[in-house]
Amino acid sequence: MASALSRHWQLKAGLTFLNHGSFGATPTLVLEAQRAWRDRLEADPVKFFVEDHEGAMDATRRALGEFLSCAWDGFALLPNASIAVATVFANHALHAGDEVLMTSHEYPACQNSARRAAAMRGASVVVAKLPFPVANEQQVIEAIMGSVTSKTKLAMLSHVTSPTGLVLPVEKLVPMLHARGVATLIDGAHAPGMVHVDLGKLAPTYYTANCHKWICSPKGSAFLYVDAARREGFRPLALSNNAEKPKAGRAQFLTEFDYVGTQDYTAIYAIPDAIAAMRAMQPGGWPAVMKHNHELAIRGRDVVCKRLGIEPAAPDAMLGSIVSMILPGHDAQRHARVMARETKYHDALQDRLLHMHGIQVPVWGVAGLTMRICRISAQVYNSIDEYERLAGALEGELGYERGL
């Protein structure tokens, strides 16, 4: 059974939803706010885009600036972090012989953008192999900094890794990389709303995140924060009419990113509503929400690990509110048979958990490794009973696989 707070969401009755991390889930109150924005726009689309759109975008920038402790005018508001990463690679200078550094736990779409940009410019991508399981953050720091060379010009690092759920020590890595002359692109897709983020203090070259994940805004709402020294000449992937219409007293960076063509911007307008709605979910506001979700994720992990007889793959201090567990393995031949099963997801086990047990949770792996990972999420609408249910389902399904 989900928690009492699940009444604020529209998740299907009877579904055990333990995958907030993939696309998020938006509270009904925030969806209603988005609908109000859409109704206002549709009442007179021309007037809205000409007279109201810029103010709505700036209101979102100001809300994010307050939430993330940074200047509001450094935000480019975009549909998702993947587009933000592609935008950085389209703007950041790379030359033949340069190196782009990333880790083995980066999100595949971001890896694709890095490889394409490097190939187009004669640069190369260097992959720092992160351990998993991991014992401490020093292992991560050594793996990343040990991969820096005199040719490294840009490091793309996740704040929270997608496949493995590790909170990387970016507050230590960013200044270390900058001291070596390496610009930083932090993919914080999962971070804001999961862990405390102070962009003013962190001071990366670029930072992007999806607001539709842990801030719980509507789908298609994200940001890219660009350091002040890099904003002049930093441009969107697509240039709208705004590109040739500078506005007096307004930075061209804001003008061009305000409007990149006709699309539904209402998810972006609703980000401040999501920040406020989620703040109200716990008496202690956002710090209490993050603490609750972290503690529930750890409790859920412990329930599953105990049931399956496995050990945690990372220390609690390196986790937020998503946790990846390494499932018990099979011998090589059985593993091949198990992985050959048809699936609409990454692993047929995920299909079976959903369609036979009503549990939505990802089962996947890390590139280059044969281990299978189950990643749980914890949001205020979840309860510990749901992880007990998952533990029982996994135990039964793994037993079934041993008979294949």
Protein backbone atom coordinates (compact mmCIF):
# COMPACT_ATOMS: atom_id res chain seq x y z
CA MET A 1 0.00 0.00 0.00
CA ALA A 2 1.28 3.46 -0.92
CA SER A 3 1.58 6.22 1.69
CA ALA A 4 -1.26 8.58 2.57
CA LEU A 5 0.46 11.29 0.53
CA SER A 6 -0.13 9.27 -2.64
CA ARG A 7 -3.55 10.95 -2.81
CA HIS A 8 -1.76 14.00 -4.22
CA TRP A 9 -0.68 12.04 -7.32
CA GLN A 10 -2.57 10.39 -10.17
CA LEU A 11 -0.71 7.08 -10.14
CA LYS A 12 -2.86 4.10 -11.08
CA ALA A 13 -4.59 2.38 -8.19
CA GLY A 14 -2.95 -0.93 -7.37
CA LEU A 15 0.37 -0.04 -9.04
CA THR A 16 3.46 -0.26 -6.86
CA PHE A 17 5.41 2.60 -8.41
CA LEU A 18 9.07 2.40 -7.36
CA ASN A 19 10.51 4.17 -10.39
CA HIS A 20 10.10 7.87 -9.73
CA GLY A 21 13.66 8.31 -10.96
CA SER A 22 13.00 7.62 -14.64
CA PHE A 23 10.40 10.24 -15.54
CA GLY A 24 9.17 11.53 -12.19
CA ALA A 25 5.49 11.85 -11.30
CA THR A 26 3.67 15.15 -10.97
CA PRO A 27 1.22 16.05 -8.18
CA THR A 28 -2.32 16.83 -9.27
CA LEU A 29 -2.04 20.36 -7.88
CA VAL A 30 0.92 21.07 -10.19
CA LEU A 31 -0.86 19.58 -13.19
CA GLU A 32 -3.77 21.90 -12.45
CA ALA A 33 -1.38 24.85 -12.35
CA GLN A 34 0.00 23.82 -15.72
CA ARG A 35 -3.53 23.53 -17.07
CA ALA A 36 -4.27 27.07 -15.87
CA TRP A 37 -1.20 28.34 -17.73
CA ARG A 38 -2.31 26.51 -20.87
CA ASP A 39 -5.82 27.92 -20.63
CA ARG A 40 -4.39 31.41 -20.24
CA LEU A 41 -2.16 30.91 -23.27
CA GLU A 42 -4.93 29.49 -25.44
CA ALA A 43 -7.27 32.40 -24.62
CA ASP A 44 -5.05 34.60 -26.84
CA PRO A 45 -1.87 32.81 -27.99
CA VAL A 46 -0.45 35.81 -29.83
CA LYS A 47 -0.83 38.20 -26.90
CA PHE A 48 0.52 35.62 -24.49
CA PHE A 49 3.72 34.90 -26.43
CA VAL A 50 4.30 38.58 -27.20
CA GLU A 51 3.44 40.08 -23.82
CA ASP A 52 3.43 37.37 -21.12
CA HIS A 53 5.85 34.60 -22.06
CA GLU A 54 9.06 36.41 -21.12
CA GLY A 55 7.75 37.28 -17.67
CA ALA A 56 6.66 33.70 -17.05
CA MET A 57 10.10 32.41 -18.02
CA ASP A 58 11.81 34.93 -15.73
CA ALA A 59 9.51 33.97 -12.85
CA THR A 60 10.68 30.38 -13.26
CA ARG A 61 14.31 31.51 -13.43
CA ARG A 62 13.91 33.49 -10.21
CA ALA A 63 12.27 30.54 -8.42
CA LEU A 64 15.12 28.28 -9.50
CA GLY A 65 17.70 30.85 -8.48
CA GLU A 66 16.23 30.97 -4.99
CA PHE A 67 15.90 27.18 -4.77
CA LEU A 68 19.46 26.54 -5.98
CA SER A 69 21.18 29.55 -4.35
CA CYS A 70 22.46 31.19 -7.52
CA ALA A 71 21.87 34.14 -9.84
CA TRP A 72 18.59 33.84 -11.70
CA ASP A 73 19.88 35.15 -15.02
CA GLY A 74 22.16 32.20 -15.71
CA PHE A 75 19.35 29.78 -16.57
CA ALA A 76 18.46 28.53 -20.03
CA LEU A 77 15.11 26.78 -19.66
CA LEU A 78 14.83 23.64 -21.79
CA PRO A 79 12.68 20.50 -22.16
CA ASN A 80 15.21 18.05 -20.70
CA ALA A 81 18.80 17.52 -19.61
CA SER A 82 19.68 15.56 -22.75
CA ILE A 83 18.97 18.64 -24.89
CA ALA A 84 20.91 20.75 -22.39
CA VAL A 85 23.97 18.51 -22.71
CA ALA A 86 23.75 18.61 -26.50
CA THR A 87 23.52 22.41 -26.28
CA VAL A 88 26.72 22.56 -24.24
CA PHE A 89 28.59 20.41 -26.73
CA ALA A 90 27.33 22.60 -29.57
CA ASN A 91 28.79 25.67 -27.84
CA HIS A 92 31.88 24.51 -25.97
CA ALA A 93 35.06 24.78 -28.03
CA LEU A 94 36.78 21.47 -28.75
CA HIS A 95 39.69 20.99 -31.12
CA ALA A 96 41.59 18.12 -32.69
CA GLY A 97 43.51 16.24 -30.01
CA ASP A 98 41.37 17.50 -27.10
CA GLU A 99 39.85 15.03 -24.65
CA VAL A 100 36.39 14.93 -23.09
CA LEU A 101 36.30 13.04 -19.81
CA MET A 102 33.27 11.16 -18.56
CA THR A 103 32.62 8.16 -16.31
CA SER A 104 31.43 4.66 -17.08
CA HIS A 105 28.18 5.42 -15.23
CA GLU A 106 27.00 8.32 -17.39
CA TYR A 107 23.55 8.43 -18.94
CA PRO A 108 23.66 6.92 -22.46
CA ALA A 109 22.07 9.94 -24.21
CA CYS A 110 24.72 12.23 -22.73
CA GLN A 111 27.46 9.82 -23.76
CA ASN A 112 26.08 9.93 -27.31
CA SER A 113 26.29 13.73 -27.42
CA ALA A 114 29.85 13.66 -26.11
CA ARG A 115 30.97 11.10 -28.68
CA ARG A 116 29.30 12.90 -31.58
CA ALA A 117 30.83 16.27 -30.65
CA ALA A 118 34.28 14.73 -30.19
CA ALA A 119 34.10 12.88 -33.51
CA MET A 120 33.04 16.01 -35.38
CA ARG A 121 36.01 17.98 -34.05
CA GLY A 122 38.75 15.39 -33.98
CA ALA A 123 38.67 15.14 -30.19
CA SER A 124 38.37 11.92 -28.18
CA VAL A 125 36.32 10.69 -25.25
CA VAL A 126 38.10 9.23 -22.23
CA VAL A 127 36.05 7.06 -19.86
CA ALA A 128 36.98 6.90 -16.19
CA LYS A 129 35.86 3.49 -14.95
CA LEU A 130 34.00 3.84 -11.66
CA PRO A 131 33.84 0.82 -9.37
CA PHE A 132 30.52 -0.79 -8.53
CA PRO A 133 30.10 -1.88 -5.81
CA VAL A 134 31.88 1.15 -4.38
CA ALA A 135 33.35 1.47 -0.89
CA ASN A 136 33.80 5.24 -0.56
CA GLU A 137 33.91 8.51 -2.47
CA GLN A 138 37.70 8.49 -2.58
CA GLN A 139 37.54 5.62 -5.07
CA VAL A 140 35.44 7.84 -7.34
CA ILE A 141 37.75 10.83 -6.96
CA GLU A 142 40.82 8.74 -7.76
CA ALA A 143 39.18 7.14 -10.81
CA ILE A 144 38.15 10.50 -12.26
CA MET A 145 41.20 12.61 -11.41
CA GLY A 146 43.48 9.75 -12.44
CA SER A 147 42.00 10.00 -15.93
CA VAL A 148 42.75 13.71 -16.38
CA THR A 149 45.57 14.54 -18.78
CA SER A 150 47.01 17.71 -20.25
CA LYS A 151 44.59 17.19 -23.14
CA THR A 152 41.44 17.10 -21.01
CA LYS A 153 39.33 20.16 -21.80
CA LEU A 154 35.87 19.24 -20.54
CA ALA A 155 34.64 16.78 -17.91
CA MET A 156 31.02 15.62 -18.04
CA LEU A 157 30.05 14.09 -14.71
CA SER A 158 26.74 13.04 -13.21
CA HIS A 159 25.81 14.55 -9.88
CA VAL A 160 23.73 11.42 -9.27
CA THR A 161 24.48 8.51 -11.60
CA SER A 162 21.44 7.14 -13.38
CA PRO A 163 22.15 3.38 -13.55
CA THR A 164 23.82 3.04 -10.14
CA GLY A 165 22.28 5.84 -8.09
CA LEU A 166 25.58 7.12 -6.70
CA VAL A 167 25.81 10.69 -5.45
CA LEU A 168 29.22 11.72 -6.76
CA PRO A 169 31.34 14.17 -4.73
CA VAL A 170 30.99 16.98 -7.26
CA GLU A 171 31.64 19.61 -4.60
CA LYS A 172 35.19 18.21 -4.38
CA LEU A 173 35.64 17.28 -8.03
CA VAL A 174 34.60 20.59 -9.60
CA PRO A 175 37.33 22.71 -7.94
CA MET A 176 39.90 19.96 -8.50
CA LEU A 177 39.09 19.85 -12.21
CA HIS A 178 39.03 23.63 -12.56
CA ALA A 179 42.47 23.78 -10.92
CA ARG A 180 43.71 21.51 -13.72
CA GLY A 181 42.21 23.79 -16.37
CA VAL A 182 39.28 21.47 -17.11
CA ALA A 183 35.79 22.93 -17.66
CA THR A 184 32.95 21.05 -15.96
CA LEU A 185 29.55 19.95 -17.22
CA ILE A 186 27.57 18.48 -14.34
CA ASP A 187 24.61 16.35 -15.35
CA GLY A 188 22.39 16.86 -12.34
CA ALA A 189 19.33 15.25 -13.92
CA HIS A 190 18.41 13.57 -10.62
CA ALA A 191 19.91 15.98 -8.11
CA PRO A 192 17.69 19.04 -7.43
CA GLY A 193 14.92 17.90 -5.13
CA MET A 194 16.84 14.75 -4.17
CA VAL A 195 19.93 16.31 -2.60
CA HIS A 196 20.79 19.84 -1.57
CA VAL A 197 22.22 21.78 -4.52
CA ASP A 198 23.96 25.13 -4.05
CA LEU A 199 25.01 26.24 -7.52
CA GLY A 200 26.47 29.48 -6.25
CA LYS A 201 28.90 27.57 -4.06
CA LEU A 202 29.52 24.71 -6.49
CA ALA A 203 30.31 27.12 -9.35
CA PRO A 204 30.51 24.61 -12.23
CA THR A 205 31.04 25.77 -15.79
CA TYR A 206 27.71 24.22 -16.78
CA TYR A 207 25.03 22.44 -14.73
CA THR A 208 21.85 20.86 -16.03
CA ALA A 209 18.94 19.09 -14.36
CA ASN A 210 15.48 17.79 -15.07
CA CYS A 211 12.89 19.51 -12.91
CA HIS A 212 10.30 16.87 -13.83
CA LYS A 213 12.15 14.26 -11.77
CA TRP A 214 12.62 15.18 -8.10
CA ILE A 215 11.16 18.68 -8.17
CA CYS A 216 8.07 16.98 -9.65
CA SER A 217 7.18 19.59 -12.26
CA PRO A 218 5.36 18.47 -15.44
CA LYS A 219 7.22 16.45 -18.06
CA GLY A 220 9.45 18.49 -20.32
CA SER A 221 10.85 20.98 -17.82
CA ALA A 222 14.57 21.32 -17.25
CA PHE A 223 17.32 23.90 -16.96
CA LEU A 224 20.87 24.54 -18.01
CA TYR A 225 22.90 26.88 -15.81
CA VAL A 226 25.82 28.56 -17.57
CA ASP A 227 28.67 30.31 -15.77
CA ALA A 228 28.58 34.08 -16.28
CA ALA A 229 31.90 34.08 -18.13
CA ARG A 230 30.49 31.69 -20.75
CA ARG A 231 27.09 33.25 -21.48
CA GLU A 232 28.07 35.72 -24.17
CA GLY A 233 27.82 33.91 -27.49
CA PHE A 234 26.30 30.80 -25.87
CA ARG A 235 23.31 29.97 -28.09
CA PRO A 236 20.41 27.49 -28.39
CA LEU A 237 20.53 24.57 -30.79
CA ALA A 238 17.75 26.24 -32.79
CA LEU A 239 17.71 29.99 -33.37
CA SER A 240 14.29 31.60 -33.45
CA ASN A 241 13.34 35.10 -34.58
CA ASN A 242 14.63 36.34 -31.23
CA ALA A 243 18.18 35.78 -32.46
CA GLU A 244 17.91 38.83 -34.71
CA LYS A 245 15.89 40.97 -32.29
CA PRO A 246 18.09 42.03 -29.36
CA LYS A 247 16.19 43.69 -26.51
CA ALA A 248 17.55 46.79 -24.85
CA GLY A 249 18.69 46.07 -21.31
CA ARG A 250 18.26 42.30 -21.66
CA ALA A 251 21.09 39.83 -22.15
CA GLN A 252 21.00 38.12 -25.53
CA PHE A 253 21.56 34.83 -23.69
CA LEU A 254 18.14 35.25 -22.05
CA THR A 255 16.46 36.58 -25.18
CA GLU A 256 17.53 33.68 -27.36
CA PHE A 257 16.74 30.99 -24.79
CA ASP A 258 13.40 32.60 -23.89
CA TYR A 259 11.87 31.42 -27.13
CA VAL A 260 13.32 28.75 -29.42
CA GLY A 261 10.19 28.34 -31.52
CA THR A 262 6.57 27.46 -30.92
CA GLN A 263 6.16 24.73 -28.33
CA ASP A 264 4.25 24.11 -25.12
CA TYR A 265 6.27 25.96 -22.47
CA THR A 266 3.65 25.44 -19.74
CA ALA A 267 5.65 22.69 -18.01
CA ILE A 268 8.42 25.25 -17.54
CA TYR A 269 6.01 27.91 -16.28
CA ALA A 270 4.78 25.42 -13.65
CA ILE A 271 8.21 24.78 -12.08
CA PRO A 272 7.62 27.36 -9.31
CA ASP A 273 4.29 25.67 -8.52
CA ALA A 274 6.08 22.32 -8.21
CA ILE A 275 8.75 23.77 -5.90
CA ALA A 276 5.98 25.15 -3.67
CA ALA A 277 3.82 22.02 -3.79
CA MET A 278 6.64 19.67 -2.84
CA ARG A 279 7.83 22.02 -0.10
CA ALA A 280 4.39 21.62 1.48
CA MET A 281 4.53 17.81 1.48
CA GLN A 282 6.47 17.73 4.77
CA PRO A 283 6.26 20.08 7.79
CA GLY A 284 9.98 20.80 7.48
CA GLY A 285 9.78 21.75 3.82
CA TRP A 286 12.32 20.66 1.23
CA PRO A 287 15.02 19.51 3.70
CA ALA A 288 12.44 17.23 5.33
CA VAL A 289 11.28 15.90 1.94
CA MET A 290 14.85 15.01 0.96
CA LYS A 291 15.58 13.45 4.36
CA HIS A 292 12.37 11.41 4.28
CA ASN A 293 13.03 10.09 0.79
CA HIS A 294 16.66 9.23 1.52
CA GLU A 295 15.77 7.35 4.68
CA LEU A 296 12.93 5.49 2.97
CA ALA A 297 15.23 4.49 0.09
CA ILE A 298 17.78 3.09 2.56
CA ARG A 299 15.09 1.20 4.46
CA GLY A 300 13.69 -0.16 1.22
CA ARG A 301 17.15 -1.28 0.10
CA ASP A 302 17.72 -3.02 3.42
CA VAL A 303 14.42 -4.89 3.12
CA VAL A 304 15.31 -6.17 -0.36
CA CYS A 305 18.93 -6.98 0.49
CA LYS A 306 17.92 -8.98 3.57
CA ARG A 307 15.30 -10.96 1.63
CA LEU A 308 17.68 -11.77 -1.23
CA GLY A 309 20.78 -12.32 0.90
CA ILE A 310 22.81 -9.60 -0.83
CA GLU A 311 25.00 -6.77 0.40
CA PRO A 312 24.46 -3.04 -0.26
CA ALA A 313 26.49 -1.85 -3.24
CA ALA A 314 27.32 1.60 -1.84
CA PRO A 315 27.57 3.34 1.54
CA ASP A 316 24.52 5.28 2.71
CA ALA A 317 26.44 8.56 2.49
CA MET A 318 26.80 8.15 -1.29
CA LEU A 319 23.08 7.67 -1.86
CA GLY A 320 20.10 9.96 -2.23
CA SER A 321 16.62 8.62 -2.91
CA ILE A 322 17.46 6.12 -5.64
CA VAL A 323 19.37 2.98 -4.76
CA SER A 324 20.72 0.30 -7.07
CA MET A 325 21.16 -3.27 -5.87
CA ILE A 326 23.17 -6.00 -7.57
CA LEU A 327 20.88 -9.01 -7.97
CA PRO A 328 22.11 -12.55 -7.25
CA GLY A 329 23.66 -13.97 -10.40
CA HIS A 330 23.34 -17.18 -12.38
CA ASP A 331 25.91 -19.40 -14.03
CA ALA A 332 27.00 -18.24 -17.47
CA GLN A 333 24.71 -20.54 -19.46
CA ARG A 334 21.62 -19.74 -17.41
CA HIS A 335 22.45 -16.04 -17.47
CA ALA A 336 22.53 -16.21 -21.27
CA ARG A 337 19.14 -17.92 -21.37
CA VAL A 338 17.63 -15.43 -18.92
CA MET A 339 18.92 -12.43 -20.85
CA ALA A 340 17.74 -13.85 -24.19
CA ARG A 341 14.10 -13.54 -23.16
CA GLU A 342 11.98 -11.03 -25.05
CA THR A 343 11.55 -7.71 -23.26
CA LYS A 344 10.10 -4.29 -23.86
CA TYR A 345 12.41 -2.88 -21.22
CA HIS A 346 16.06 -3.63 -20.47
CA ASP A 347 15.52 -7.02 -18.90
CA ALA A 348 12.55 -9.41 -19.04
CA LEU A 349 12.53 -9.45 -15.25
CA GLN A 350 11.20 -5.88 -15.36
CA ASP A 351 8.38 -6.97 -17.69
CA ARG A 352 7.43 -9.79 -15.33
CA LEU A 353 7.54 -7.57 -12.23
CA LEU A 354 5.16 -5.16 -13.92
CA HIS A 355 2.74 -7.51 -15.65
CA MET A 356 2.64 -10.31 -13.07
CA HIS A 357 3.13 -8.37 -9.84
CA GLY A 358 2.03 -4.82 -10.62
CA ILE A 359 5.42 -3.38 -9.66
CA GLN A 360 7.09 -0.71 -11.78
CA VAL A 361 10.83 -0.79 -11.08
CA PRO A 362 13.81 -0.81 -13.47
CA VAL A 363 16.10 -3.80 -13.93
CA TRP A 364 19.19 -3.11 -16.02
CA GLY A 365 22.97 -3.16 -16.03
CA VAL A 366 26.07 -1.05 -16.47
CA ALA A 367 27.84 -1.04 -19.83
CA GLY A 368 30.73 -3.47 -19.84
CA LEU A 369 29.53 -5.42 -16.78
CA THR A 370 27.40 -8.56 -16.67
CA MET A 371 25.72 -7.80 -13.35
CA ARG A 372 21.99 -7.15 -13.21
CA ILE A 373 20.82 -4.17 -11.19
CA CYS A 374 17.46 -3.37 -9.67
CA ARG A 375 17.12 0.35 -8.91
CA ILE A 376 14.48 1.52 -6.46
CA SER A 377 13.26 5.07 -5.96
CA ALA A 378 11.66 6.58 -2.88
CA GLN A 379 9.22 9.49 -3.02
CA VAL A 380 6.80 10.71 -0.37
CA TYR A 381 3.97 8.75 -2.00
CA ASN A 382 5.79 5.45 -1.31
CA SER A 383 5.65 3.30 1.84
CA ILE A 384 7.90 0.60 3.27
CA ASP A 385 5.20 -1.99 2.50
CA GLU A 386 5.87 -1.50 -1.21
CA TYR A 387 9.52 -2.53 -0.83
CA GLU A 388 8.45 -5.59 1.12
CA ARG A 389 6.24 -6.45 -1.81
CA LEU A 390 9.11 -5.95 -4.24
CA ALA A 391 11.39 -8.13 -2.14
CA GLY A 392 8.93 -11.01 -2.24
CA ALA A 393 8.37 -10.65 -5.98
CA LEU A 394 12.11 -10.58 -6.70
CA GLU A 395 12.69 -13.65 -4.56
CA GLY A 396 10.01 -15.54 -6.47
CA GLU A 397 11.13 -14.40 -9.92
CA LEU A 398 14.80 -15.19 -9.29
CA GLY A 399 13.71 -18.62 -8.12
CA TYR A 400 11.74 -19.02 -11.34
CA GLU A 401 14.82 -18.05 -13.36
CA ARG A 402 16.88 -20.75 -11.66
CA GLY A 403 14.58 -23.26 -13.31
CA LEU A 404 15.17 -21.95 -16.83
